[in-house]
């Protein structure tokens, strides 16, 4: 049985107060458990928590690391976020060339947000 799906959804419920009180700390705990069990969506949510400091001490370098791992696995949402990190210097040095590279990969892998950004910055 794939318990990591339930772990992700439990984290989601805690983050957004679905059927329970909002508890950002517990949401991070459950996202981490699901991430440890291989849930890609949970890993993106966990990276977002670190990037924004939601339920955990803000750690942009850690968020960047999670995005990078998933981006290399061809996960378009992670590629998009990695492009944002490079573009804005989040958890890494600002690097417009790398940002464009990851936006392009994300766009080619179907991410509509990256496609829009890529078209705006290539003008």
Coordinates of C-alpha atoms in Angstrom, one line a residue:
X1 CA 0.0 0.0 0.0
X2 CA 1.3 3.5 -0.8
X3 CA 1.0 5.2 2.5
X4 CA 3.0 8.2 1.2
X5 CA -0.1 9.4 -0.6
X6 CA -2.0 9.6 2.6
X7 CA 1.0 11.2 4.3
X8 CA 1.0 14.0 1.7
X9 CA -2.7 14.6 2.0
X10 CA -2.5 14.7 5.8
X11 CA 0.2 17.3 5.5
X12 CA -2.0 19.2 3.1
X13 CA -5.0 19.1 5.5
X14 CA -2.8 20.5 8.3
X15 CA -1.4 23.2 6.0
X16 CA -4.8 24.4 4.9
X17 CA -7.0 23.5 7.8
X18 CA -9.1 20.9 6.0
X19 CA -11.0 18.9 8.6
X20 CA -8.6 20.1 11.3
X21 CA -7.0 23.2 12.6
X22 CA -4.2 24.7 10.6
X23 CA -0.9 23.5 11.9
X24 CA 2.0 24.4 9.6
X25 CA 4.5 22.5 11.8
X26 CA 2.5 19.3 11.5
X27 CA 2.1 19.9 7.7
X28 CA 5.9 20.0 7.3
X29 CA 6.3 16.8 9.4
X30 CA 3.9 14.9 7.2
X31 CA 5.3 16.4 4.0
X32 CA 8.8 15.2 5.2
X33 CA 7.5 11.7 5.9
X34 CA 5.9 11.5 2.5
X35 CA 9.1 12.9 0.9
X36 CA 11.2 10.3 2.7
X37 CA 8.9 7.7 1.1
X38 CA 9.3 9.0 -2.4
X39 CA 6.3 11.3 -2.9
X40 CA 7.2 13.9 -5.5
X41 CA 4.3 16.3 -4.8
X42 CA 5.1 16.3 -1.1
X43 CA 8.7 17.1 -1.9
X44 CA 7.6 20.2 -3.9
X45 CA 5.3 21.3 -1.0
X46 CA 8.2 20.7 1.5
X47 CA 10.6 22.8 -0.6
X48 CA 8.0 25.5 -0.8
X49 CA 7.7 25.4 3.1
X50 CA 11.5 25.9 3.4
X51 CA 11.6 28.6 0.7
X52 CA 8.8 30.6 2.4
X53 CA 9.4 29.6 6.1
X54 CA 6.0 28.0 6.5
X55 CA 6.0 25.8 9.5
X56 CA 9.7 25.5 9.5
X57 CA 12.7 27.9 9.7
X58 CA 13.2 29.6 6.3
X59 CA 16.0 27.8 4.5
X60 CA 16.2 28.8 0.8
X61 CA 19.3 26.7 0.3
X62 CA 17.5 23.6 1.4
X63 CA 14.5 24.5 -0.8
X64 CA 16.8 25.0 -3.8
X65 CA 18.3 21.5 -3.1
X66 CA 14.9 19.8 -3.2
X67 CA 13.9 21.6 -6.4
X68 CA 17.2 20.7 -8.0
X69 CA 16.9 17.0 -7.2
X70 CA 13.4 16.8 -8.7
X71 CA 14.3 19.1 -11.7
X72 CA 17.0 16.6 -12.7
X73 CA 14.3 13.9 -12.6
X74 CA 12.3 15.9 -15.3
X75 CA 9.6 17.1 -12.9
X76 CA 8.4 20.3 -14.7
X77 CA 7.1 22.0 -11.6
X78 CA 10.5 21.6 -9.9
X79 CA 12.2 22.8 -13.1
X80 CA 10.0 25.9 -13.0
X81 CA 10.8 26.6 -9.3
X82 CA 14.5 26.0 -10.0
X83 CA 14.3 28.6 -12.8
X84 CA 12.8 31.0 -10.3
X85 CA 15.5 30.3 -7.8
X86 CA 18.2 31.1 -10.4
X87 CA 16.4 34.1 -11.7
X88 CA 15.8 35.7 -8.3
X89 CA 18.9 34.3 -6.4
X90 CA 16.8 32.1 -4.0
X91 CA 19.1 29.7 -2.3
X92 CA 21.8 30.2 -5.0
X93 CA 23.6 32.9 -6.9
X94 CA 21.4 34.8 -9.4
X95 CA 22.1 33.3 -12.8
X96 CA 19.8 34.4 -15.7
X97 CA 21.4 31.9 -18.1
X98 CA 20.6 28.9 -15.8
X99 CA 17.1 30.4 -15.1
X100 CA 16.4 30.5 -18.8
X101 CA 17.7 26.9 -19.2
X102 CA 15.4 25.6 -16.5
X103 CA 12.4 27.7 -17.7
X104 CA 12.9 26.2 -21.2
X105 CA 13.1 22.7 -19.8
X106 CA 10.0 23.2 -17.7
X107 CA 8.2 24.7 -20.7
X108 CA 9.2 21.8 -22.9
X109 CA 8.0 19.4 -20.3
X110 CA 4.6 21.1 -20.3
X111 CA 4.7 23.7 -17.5
X112 CA 2.5 26.6 -18.7
X113 CA 3.9 29.1 -16.2
X114 CA 7.4 28.5 -17.4
X115 CA 6.3 28.9 -21.0
X116 CA 4.9 32.3 -20.2
X117 CA 7.9 33.5 -18.3
X118 CA 10.3 32.1 -20.9
X119 CA 8.5 34.1 -23.6
X120 CA 8.6 37.3 -21.5
X121 CA 12.3 37.2 -20.7
X122 CA 13.4 36.2 -24.2
X123 CA 11.9 39.4 -25.7

